[in-house]
mmCIF file with all atom_site columns, C-alpha atoms in Angstrom:
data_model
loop_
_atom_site.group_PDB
_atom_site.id
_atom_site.type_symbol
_atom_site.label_atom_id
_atom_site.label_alt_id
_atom_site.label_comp_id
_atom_site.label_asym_id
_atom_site.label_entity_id
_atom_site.label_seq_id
_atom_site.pdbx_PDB_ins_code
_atom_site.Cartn_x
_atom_site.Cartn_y
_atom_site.Cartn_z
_atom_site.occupancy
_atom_site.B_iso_or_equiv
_atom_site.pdbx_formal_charge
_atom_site.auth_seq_id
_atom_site.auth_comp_id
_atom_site.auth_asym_id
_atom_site.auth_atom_id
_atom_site.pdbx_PDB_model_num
ATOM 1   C CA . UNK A 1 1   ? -4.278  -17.857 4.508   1.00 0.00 ? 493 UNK A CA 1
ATOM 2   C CA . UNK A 1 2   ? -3.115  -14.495 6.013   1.00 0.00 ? 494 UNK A CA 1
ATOM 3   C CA . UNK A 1 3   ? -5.633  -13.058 8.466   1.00 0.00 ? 495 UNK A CA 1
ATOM 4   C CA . UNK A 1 4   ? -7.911  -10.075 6.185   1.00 0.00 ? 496 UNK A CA 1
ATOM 5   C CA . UNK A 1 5   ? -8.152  -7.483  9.523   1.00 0.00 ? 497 UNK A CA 1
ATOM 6   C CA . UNK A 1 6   ? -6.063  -4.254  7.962   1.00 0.00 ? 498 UNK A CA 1
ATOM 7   C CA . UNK A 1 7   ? -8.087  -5.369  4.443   1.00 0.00 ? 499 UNK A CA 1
ATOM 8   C CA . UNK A 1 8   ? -11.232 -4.970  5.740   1.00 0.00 ? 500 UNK A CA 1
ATOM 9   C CA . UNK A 1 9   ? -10.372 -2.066  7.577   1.00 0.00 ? 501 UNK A CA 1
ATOM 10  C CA . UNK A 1 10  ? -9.400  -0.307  5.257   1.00 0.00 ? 502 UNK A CA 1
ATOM 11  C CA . UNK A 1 11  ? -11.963 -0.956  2.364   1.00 0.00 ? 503 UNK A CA 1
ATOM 12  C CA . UNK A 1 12  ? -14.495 -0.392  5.619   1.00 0.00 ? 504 UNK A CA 1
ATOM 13  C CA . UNK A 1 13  ? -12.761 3.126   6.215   1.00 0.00 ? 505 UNK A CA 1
ATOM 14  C CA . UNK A 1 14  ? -13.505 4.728   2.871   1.00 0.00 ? 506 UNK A CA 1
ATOM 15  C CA . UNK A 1 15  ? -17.014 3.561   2.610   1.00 0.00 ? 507 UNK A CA 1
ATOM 16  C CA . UNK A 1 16  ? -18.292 5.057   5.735   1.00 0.00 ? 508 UNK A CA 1
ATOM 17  C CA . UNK A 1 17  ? -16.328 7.849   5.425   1.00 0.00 ? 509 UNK A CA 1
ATOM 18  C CA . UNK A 1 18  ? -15.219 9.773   2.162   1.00 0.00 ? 510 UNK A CA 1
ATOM 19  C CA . UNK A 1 19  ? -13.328 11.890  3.953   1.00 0.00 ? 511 UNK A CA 1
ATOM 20  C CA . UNK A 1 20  ? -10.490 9.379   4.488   1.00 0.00 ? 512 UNK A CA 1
ATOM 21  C CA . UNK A 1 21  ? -9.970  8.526   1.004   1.00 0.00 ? 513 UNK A CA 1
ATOM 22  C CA . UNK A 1 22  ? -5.793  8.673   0.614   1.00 0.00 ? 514 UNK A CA 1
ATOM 23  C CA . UNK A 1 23  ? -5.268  11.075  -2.561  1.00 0.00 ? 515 UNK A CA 1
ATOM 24  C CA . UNK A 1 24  ? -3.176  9.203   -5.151  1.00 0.00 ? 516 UNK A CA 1
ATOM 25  C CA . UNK A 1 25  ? -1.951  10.655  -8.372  1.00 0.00 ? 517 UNK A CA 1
ATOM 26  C CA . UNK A 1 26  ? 0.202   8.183   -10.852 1.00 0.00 ? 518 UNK A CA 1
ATOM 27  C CA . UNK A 1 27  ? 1.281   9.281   -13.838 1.00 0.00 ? 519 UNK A CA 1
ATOM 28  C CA . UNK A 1 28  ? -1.315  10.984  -15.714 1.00 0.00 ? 520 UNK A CA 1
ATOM 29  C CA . UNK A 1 29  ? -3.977  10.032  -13.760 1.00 0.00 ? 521 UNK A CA 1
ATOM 30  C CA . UNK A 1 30  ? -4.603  12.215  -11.203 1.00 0.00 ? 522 UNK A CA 1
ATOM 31  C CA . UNK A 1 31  ? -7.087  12.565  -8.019  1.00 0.00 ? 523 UNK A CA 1
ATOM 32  C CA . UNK A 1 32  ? -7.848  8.898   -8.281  1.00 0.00 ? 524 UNK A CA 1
ATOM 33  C CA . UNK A 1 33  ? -11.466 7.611   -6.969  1.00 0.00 ? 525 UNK A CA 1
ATOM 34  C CA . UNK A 1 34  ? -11.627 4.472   -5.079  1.00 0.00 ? 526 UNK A CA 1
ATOM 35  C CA . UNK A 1 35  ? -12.276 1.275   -7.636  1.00 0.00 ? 527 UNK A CA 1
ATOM 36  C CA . UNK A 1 36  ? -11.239 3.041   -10.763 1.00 0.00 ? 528 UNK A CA 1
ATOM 37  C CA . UNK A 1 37  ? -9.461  1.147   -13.511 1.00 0.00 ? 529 UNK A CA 1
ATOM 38  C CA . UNK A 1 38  ? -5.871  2.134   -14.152 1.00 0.00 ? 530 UNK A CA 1
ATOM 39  C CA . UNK A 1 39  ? -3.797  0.613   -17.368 1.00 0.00 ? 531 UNK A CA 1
ATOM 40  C CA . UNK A 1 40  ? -0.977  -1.594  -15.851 1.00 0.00 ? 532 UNK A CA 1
ATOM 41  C CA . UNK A 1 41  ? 1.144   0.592   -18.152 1.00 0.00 ? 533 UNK A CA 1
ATOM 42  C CA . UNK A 1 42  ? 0.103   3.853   -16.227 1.00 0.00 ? 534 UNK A CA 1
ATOM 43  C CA . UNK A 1 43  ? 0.963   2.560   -12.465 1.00 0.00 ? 535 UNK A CA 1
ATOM 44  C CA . UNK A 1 44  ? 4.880   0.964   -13.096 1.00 0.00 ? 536 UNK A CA 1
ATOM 45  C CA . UNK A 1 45  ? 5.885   4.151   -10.689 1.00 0.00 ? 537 UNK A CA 1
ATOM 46  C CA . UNK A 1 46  ? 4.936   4.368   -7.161  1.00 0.00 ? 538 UNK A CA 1
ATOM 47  C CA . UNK A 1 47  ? 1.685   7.277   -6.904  1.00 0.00 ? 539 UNK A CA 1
ATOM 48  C CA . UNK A 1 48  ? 1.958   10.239  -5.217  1.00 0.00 ? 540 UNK A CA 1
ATOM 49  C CA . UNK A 1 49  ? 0.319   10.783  -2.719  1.00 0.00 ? 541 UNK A CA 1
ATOM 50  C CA . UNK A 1 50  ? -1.178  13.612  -0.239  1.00 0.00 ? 542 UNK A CA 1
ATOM 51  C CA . UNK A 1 51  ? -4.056  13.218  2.686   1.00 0.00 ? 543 UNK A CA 1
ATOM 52  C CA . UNK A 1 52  ? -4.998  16.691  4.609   1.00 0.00 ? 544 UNK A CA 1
ATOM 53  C CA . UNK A 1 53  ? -4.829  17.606  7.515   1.00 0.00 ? 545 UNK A CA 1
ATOM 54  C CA . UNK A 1 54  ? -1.390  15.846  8.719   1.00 0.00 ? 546 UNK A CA 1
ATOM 55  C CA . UNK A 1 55  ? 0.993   16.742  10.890  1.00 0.00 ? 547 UNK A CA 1
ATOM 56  C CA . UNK A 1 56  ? 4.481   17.970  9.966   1.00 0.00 ? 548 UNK A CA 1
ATOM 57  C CA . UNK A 1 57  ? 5.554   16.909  13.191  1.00 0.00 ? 549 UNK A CA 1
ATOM 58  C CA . UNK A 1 58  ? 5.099   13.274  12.844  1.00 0.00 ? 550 UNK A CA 1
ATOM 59  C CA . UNK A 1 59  ? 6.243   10.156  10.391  1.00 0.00 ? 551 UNK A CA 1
ATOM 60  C CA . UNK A 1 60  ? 3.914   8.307   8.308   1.00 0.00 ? 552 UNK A CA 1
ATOM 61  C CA . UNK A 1 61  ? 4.015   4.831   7.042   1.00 0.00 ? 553 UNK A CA 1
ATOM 62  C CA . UNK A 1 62  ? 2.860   3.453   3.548   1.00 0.00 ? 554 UNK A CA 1
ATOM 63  C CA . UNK A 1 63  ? 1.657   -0.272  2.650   1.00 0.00 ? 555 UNK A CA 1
ATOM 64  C CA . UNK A 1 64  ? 0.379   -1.409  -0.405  1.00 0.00 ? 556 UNK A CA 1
ATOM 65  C CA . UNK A 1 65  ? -1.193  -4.741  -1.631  1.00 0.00 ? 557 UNK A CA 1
ATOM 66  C CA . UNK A 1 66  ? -2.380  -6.422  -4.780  1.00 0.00 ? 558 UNK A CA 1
ATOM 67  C CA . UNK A 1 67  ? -5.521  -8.245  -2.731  1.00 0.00 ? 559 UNK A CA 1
ATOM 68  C CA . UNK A 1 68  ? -6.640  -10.628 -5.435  1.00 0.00 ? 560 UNK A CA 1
ATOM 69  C CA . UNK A 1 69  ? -3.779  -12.467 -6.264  1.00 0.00 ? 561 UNK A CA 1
ATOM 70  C CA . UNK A 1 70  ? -3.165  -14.713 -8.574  1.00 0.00 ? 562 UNK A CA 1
ATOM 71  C CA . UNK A 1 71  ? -7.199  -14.408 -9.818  1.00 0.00 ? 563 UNK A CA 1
ATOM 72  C CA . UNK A 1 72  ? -9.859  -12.652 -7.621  1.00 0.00 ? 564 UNK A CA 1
ATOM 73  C CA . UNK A 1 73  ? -11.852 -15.662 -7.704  1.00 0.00 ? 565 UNK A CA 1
ATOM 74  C CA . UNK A 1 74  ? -8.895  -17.466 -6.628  1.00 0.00 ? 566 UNK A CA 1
ATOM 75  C CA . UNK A 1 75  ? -6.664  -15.971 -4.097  1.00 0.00 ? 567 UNK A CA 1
ATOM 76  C CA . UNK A 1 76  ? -4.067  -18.570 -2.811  1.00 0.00 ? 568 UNK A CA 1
ATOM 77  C CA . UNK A 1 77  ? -1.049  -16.467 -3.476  1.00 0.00 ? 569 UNK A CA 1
ATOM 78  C CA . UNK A 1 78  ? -2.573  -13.069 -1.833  1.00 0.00 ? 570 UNK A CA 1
ATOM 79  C CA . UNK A 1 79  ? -2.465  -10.902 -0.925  1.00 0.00 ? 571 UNK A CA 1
ATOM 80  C CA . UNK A 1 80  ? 1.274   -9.732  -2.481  1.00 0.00 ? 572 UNK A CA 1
ATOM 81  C CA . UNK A 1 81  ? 3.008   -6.270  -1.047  1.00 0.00 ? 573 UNK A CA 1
ATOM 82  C CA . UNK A 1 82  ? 3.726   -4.323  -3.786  1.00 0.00 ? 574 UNK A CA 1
ATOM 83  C CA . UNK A 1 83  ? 5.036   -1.809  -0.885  1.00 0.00 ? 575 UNK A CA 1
ATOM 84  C CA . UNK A 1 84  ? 6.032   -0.694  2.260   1.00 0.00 ? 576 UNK A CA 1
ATOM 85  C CA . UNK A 1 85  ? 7.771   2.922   2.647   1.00 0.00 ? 577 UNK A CA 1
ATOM 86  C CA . UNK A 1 86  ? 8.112   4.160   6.404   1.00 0.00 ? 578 UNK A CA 1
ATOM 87  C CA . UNK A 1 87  ? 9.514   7.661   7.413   1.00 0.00 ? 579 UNK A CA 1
ATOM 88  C CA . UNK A 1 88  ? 7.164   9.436   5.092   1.00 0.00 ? 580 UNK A CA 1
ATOM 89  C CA . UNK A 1 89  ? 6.965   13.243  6.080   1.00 0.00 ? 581 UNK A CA 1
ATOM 90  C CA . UNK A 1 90  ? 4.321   15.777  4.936   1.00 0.00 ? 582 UNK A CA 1
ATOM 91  C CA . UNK A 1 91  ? 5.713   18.586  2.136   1.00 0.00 ? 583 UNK A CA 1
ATOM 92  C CA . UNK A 1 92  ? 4.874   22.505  2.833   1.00 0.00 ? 584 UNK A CA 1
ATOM 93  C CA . UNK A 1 93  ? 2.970   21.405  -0.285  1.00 0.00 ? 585 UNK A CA 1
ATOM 94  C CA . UNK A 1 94  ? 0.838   18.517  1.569   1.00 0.00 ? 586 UNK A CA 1
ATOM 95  C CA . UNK A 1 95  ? 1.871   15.855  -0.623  1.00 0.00 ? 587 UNK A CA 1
ATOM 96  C CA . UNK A 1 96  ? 3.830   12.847  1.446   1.00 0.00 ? 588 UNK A CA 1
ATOM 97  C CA . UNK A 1 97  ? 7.669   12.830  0.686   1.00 0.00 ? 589 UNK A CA 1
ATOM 98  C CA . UNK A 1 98  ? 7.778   8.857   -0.266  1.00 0.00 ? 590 UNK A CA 1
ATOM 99  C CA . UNK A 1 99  ? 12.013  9.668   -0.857  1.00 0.00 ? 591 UNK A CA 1
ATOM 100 C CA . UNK A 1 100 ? 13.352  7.239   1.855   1.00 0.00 ? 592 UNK A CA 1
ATOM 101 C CA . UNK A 1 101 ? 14.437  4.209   2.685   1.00 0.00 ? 593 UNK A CA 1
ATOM 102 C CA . UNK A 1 102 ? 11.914  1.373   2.294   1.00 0.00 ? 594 UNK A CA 1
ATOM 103 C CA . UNK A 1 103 ? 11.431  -2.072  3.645   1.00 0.00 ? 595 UNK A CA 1
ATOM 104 C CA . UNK A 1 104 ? 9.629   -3.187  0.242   1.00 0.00 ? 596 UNK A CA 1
ATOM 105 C CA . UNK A 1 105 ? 10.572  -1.453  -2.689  1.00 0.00 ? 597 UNK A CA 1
ATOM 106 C CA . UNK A 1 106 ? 7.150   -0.461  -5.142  1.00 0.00 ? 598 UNK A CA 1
ATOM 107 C CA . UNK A 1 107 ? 6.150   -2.586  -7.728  1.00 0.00 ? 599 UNK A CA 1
ATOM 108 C CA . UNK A 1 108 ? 3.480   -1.953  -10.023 1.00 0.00 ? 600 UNK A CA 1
ATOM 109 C CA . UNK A 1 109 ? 0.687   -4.114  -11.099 1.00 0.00 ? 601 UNK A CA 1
ATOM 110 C CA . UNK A 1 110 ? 1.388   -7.517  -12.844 1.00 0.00 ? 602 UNK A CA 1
ATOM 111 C CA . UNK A 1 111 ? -1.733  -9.696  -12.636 1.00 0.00 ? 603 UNK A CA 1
ATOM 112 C CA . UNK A 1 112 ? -1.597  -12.762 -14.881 1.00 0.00 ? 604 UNK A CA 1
ATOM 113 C CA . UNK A 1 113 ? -2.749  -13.072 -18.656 1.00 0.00 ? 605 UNK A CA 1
ATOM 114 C CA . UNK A 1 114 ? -6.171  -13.528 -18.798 1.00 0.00 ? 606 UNK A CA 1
ATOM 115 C CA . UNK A 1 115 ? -7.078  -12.523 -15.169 1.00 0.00 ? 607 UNK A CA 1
ATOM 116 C CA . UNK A 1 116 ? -10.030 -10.350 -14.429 1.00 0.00 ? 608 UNK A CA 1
ATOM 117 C CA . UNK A 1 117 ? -8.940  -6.553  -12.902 1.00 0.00 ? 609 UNK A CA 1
ATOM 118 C CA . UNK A 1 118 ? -6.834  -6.940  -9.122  1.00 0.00 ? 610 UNK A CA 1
ATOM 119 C CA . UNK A 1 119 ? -7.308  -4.259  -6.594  1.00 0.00 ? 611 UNK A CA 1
ATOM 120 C CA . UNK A 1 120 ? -4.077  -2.468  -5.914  1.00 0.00 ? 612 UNK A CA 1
ATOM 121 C CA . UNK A 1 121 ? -5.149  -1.148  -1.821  1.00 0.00 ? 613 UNK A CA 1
ATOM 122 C CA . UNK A 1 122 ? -2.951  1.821   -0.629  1.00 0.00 ? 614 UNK A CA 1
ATOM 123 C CA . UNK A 1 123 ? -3.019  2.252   3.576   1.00 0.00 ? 615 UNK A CA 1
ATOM 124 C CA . UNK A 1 124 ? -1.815  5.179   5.555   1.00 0.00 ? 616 UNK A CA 1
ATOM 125 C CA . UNK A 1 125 ? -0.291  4.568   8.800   1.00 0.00 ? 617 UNK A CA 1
ATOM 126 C CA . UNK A 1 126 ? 0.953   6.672   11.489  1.00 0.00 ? 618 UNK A CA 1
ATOM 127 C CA . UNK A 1 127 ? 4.540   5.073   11.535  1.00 0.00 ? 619 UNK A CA 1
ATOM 128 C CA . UNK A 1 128 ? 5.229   3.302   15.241  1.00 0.00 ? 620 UNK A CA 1
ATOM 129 C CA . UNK A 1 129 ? 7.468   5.095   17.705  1.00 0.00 ? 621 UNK A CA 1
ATOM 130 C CA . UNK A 1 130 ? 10.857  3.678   17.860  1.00 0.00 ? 622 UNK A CA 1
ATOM 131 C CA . UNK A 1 131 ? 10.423  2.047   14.303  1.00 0.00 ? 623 UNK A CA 1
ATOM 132 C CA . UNK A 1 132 ? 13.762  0.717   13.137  1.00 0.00 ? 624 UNK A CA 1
ATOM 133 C CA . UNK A 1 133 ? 13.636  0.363   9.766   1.00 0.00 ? 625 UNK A CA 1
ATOM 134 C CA . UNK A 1 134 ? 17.016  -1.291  9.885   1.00 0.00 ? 626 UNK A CA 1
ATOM 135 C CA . UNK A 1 135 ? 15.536  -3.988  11.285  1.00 0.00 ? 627 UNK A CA 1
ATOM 136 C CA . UNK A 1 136 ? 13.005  -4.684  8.395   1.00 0.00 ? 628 UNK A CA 1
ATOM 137 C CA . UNK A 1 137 ? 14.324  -3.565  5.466   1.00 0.00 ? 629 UNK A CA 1
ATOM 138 C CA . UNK A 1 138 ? 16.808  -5.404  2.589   1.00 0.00 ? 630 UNK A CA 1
ATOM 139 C CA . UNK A 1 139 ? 20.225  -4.892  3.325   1.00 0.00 ? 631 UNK A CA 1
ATOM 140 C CA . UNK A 1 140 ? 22.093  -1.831  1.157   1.00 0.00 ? 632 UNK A CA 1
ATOM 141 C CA . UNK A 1 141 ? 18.968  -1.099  -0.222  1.00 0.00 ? 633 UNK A CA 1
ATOM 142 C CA . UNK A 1 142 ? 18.424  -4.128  -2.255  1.00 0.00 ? 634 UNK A CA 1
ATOM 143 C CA . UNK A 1 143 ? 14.807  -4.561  -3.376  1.00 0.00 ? 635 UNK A CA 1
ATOM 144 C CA . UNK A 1 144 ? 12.414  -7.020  -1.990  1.00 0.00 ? 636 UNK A CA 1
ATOM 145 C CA . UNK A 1 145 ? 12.348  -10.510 -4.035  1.00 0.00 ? 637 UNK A CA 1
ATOM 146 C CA . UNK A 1 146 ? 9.092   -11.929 -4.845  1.00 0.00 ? 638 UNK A CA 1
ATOM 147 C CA . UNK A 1 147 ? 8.958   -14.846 -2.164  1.00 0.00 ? 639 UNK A CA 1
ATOM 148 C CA . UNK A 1 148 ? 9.200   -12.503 0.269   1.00 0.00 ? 640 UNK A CA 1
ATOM 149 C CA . UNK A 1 149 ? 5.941   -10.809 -1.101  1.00 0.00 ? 641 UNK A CA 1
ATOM 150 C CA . UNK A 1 150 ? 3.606   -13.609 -1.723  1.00 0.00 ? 642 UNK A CA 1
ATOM 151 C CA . UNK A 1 151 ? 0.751   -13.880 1.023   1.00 0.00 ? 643 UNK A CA 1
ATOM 152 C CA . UNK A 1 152 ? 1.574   -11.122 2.940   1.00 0.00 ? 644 UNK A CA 1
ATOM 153 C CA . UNK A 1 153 ? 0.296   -10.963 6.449   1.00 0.00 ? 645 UNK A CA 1
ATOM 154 C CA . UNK A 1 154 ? 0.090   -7.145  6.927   1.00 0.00 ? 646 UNK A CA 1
ATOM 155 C CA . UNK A 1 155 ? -2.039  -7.993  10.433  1.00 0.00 ? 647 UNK A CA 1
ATOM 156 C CA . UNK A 1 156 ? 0.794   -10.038 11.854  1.00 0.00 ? 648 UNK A CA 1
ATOM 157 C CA . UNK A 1 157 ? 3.246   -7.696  10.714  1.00 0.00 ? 649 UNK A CA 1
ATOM 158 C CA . UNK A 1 158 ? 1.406   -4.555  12.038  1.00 0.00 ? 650 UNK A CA 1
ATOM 159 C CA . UNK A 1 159 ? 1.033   -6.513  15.199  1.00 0.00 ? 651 UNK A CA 1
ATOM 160 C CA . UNK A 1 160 ? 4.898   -6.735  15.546  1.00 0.00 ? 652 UNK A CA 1
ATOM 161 C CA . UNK A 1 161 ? 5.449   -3.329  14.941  1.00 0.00 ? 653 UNK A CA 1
ATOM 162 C CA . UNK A 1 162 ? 2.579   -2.335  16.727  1.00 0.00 ? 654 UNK A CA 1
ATOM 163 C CA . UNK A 1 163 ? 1.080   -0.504  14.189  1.00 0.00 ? 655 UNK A CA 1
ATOM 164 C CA . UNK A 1 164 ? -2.011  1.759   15.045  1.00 0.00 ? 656 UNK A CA 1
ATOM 165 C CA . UNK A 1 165 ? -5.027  2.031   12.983  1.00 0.00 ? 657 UNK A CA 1
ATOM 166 C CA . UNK A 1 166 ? -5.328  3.024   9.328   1.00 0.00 ? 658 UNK A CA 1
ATOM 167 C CA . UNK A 1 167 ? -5.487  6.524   8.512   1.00 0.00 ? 659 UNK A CA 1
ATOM 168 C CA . UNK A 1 168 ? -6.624  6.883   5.116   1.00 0.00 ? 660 UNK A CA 1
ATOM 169 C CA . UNK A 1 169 ? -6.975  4.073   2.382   1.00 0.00 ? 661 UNK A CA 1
ATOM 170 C CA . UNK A 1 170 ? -7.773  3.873   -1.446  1.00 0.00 ? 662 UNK A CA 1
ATOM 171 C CA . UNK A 1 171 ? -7.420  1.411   -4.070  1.00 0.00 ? 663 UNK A CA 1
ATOM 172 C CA . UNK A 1 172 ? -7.574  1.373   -8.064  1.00 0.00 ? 664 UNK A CA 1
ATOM 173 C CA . UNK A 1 173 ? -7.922  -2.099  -10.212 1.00 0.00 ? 665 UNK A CA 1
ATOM 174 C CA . UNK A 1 174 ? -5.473  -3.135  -13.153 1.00 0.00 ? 666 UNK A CA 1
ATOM 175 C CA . UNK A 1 175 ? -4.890  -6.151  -15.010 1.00 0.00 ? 667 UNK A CA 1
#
């Protein structure tokens, strides 16, 4: 079982501090709180997203997992990237510019018939200096196959690419 370090960080972040919630806006549901259900309809696009107070000078880094896979009660297959979108810069507007190259294209949720709500986590990063995202990411822009999703290790990847700590976090649920 992958190691749960950036999980718990991340879920820890948020409740002792509101003021690192990670604003996410997908489709028509906008200013999303942390825990709230979204239709699995609603969240086939990747969110926007915006956090304040970010440089324009620097690059940002998004991850996000589906935690409870296949079944919360059950997690053997988790957790599964849904995404992982480096060289993010802040807009004049504040919003991130998620228009780049990724390593793992965004996927939206998919939990199995008959399985309780998953929670879909969303982590901010402050992306790694000398980051080659050649390195990491699918070859002419292919998108990610599912193998290469299934129980992700975001702590062993984040300690090869020595990725700092979380900067902002949120999640929503859909099944």
């Amino acid at each position: 079982m992958p190691s749960q370090k950036s999980i718990q960080a991340g879920l820890s972040l948020i409740q002792n501090d509101k003021s690192k919630i990670l604003s996410l806006t997908i489709g028509s549901h906008e200013t999303i709180e942390p825990g709230v259900y979204i239709p699995r309809a609603d969240a086939q696009s990747p969110p926007k997203l915006s956090f304040p107070g970010l440089s324009t000078d620097k690059t940002y880094f998004v991850v996000s997992l589906d935690i409870d896979a296949p079944f919360p009660s059950f997690g053997v297959l988790g957790p599964i990237l849904h995404w992982i979108q480096p060289g993010v810069k802040v807009t004049e507007s504040g919003e991130l510019d998620l228009s780049g190259p990724f390593v793992a294209n965004y996927i939206g949720p998919a939990p199995p018939p008959g399985s309780s709500p998953h929670r879909y986590t969303f982590y901010l990063y402050e992306e790694p200096a000398g980051f080659d995202i050649a390195k990491y990411a699918p070859a002419n822009g292919q998108k990610l196959g599912n193998w290469s999703r299934i129980r992700y290790d975001l702590d062993a990847w984040a300690k090869e690419i020595n990725l700092g700590p979380v900067l902002a976090f949120n999640y929503f649920t859909s099944n």
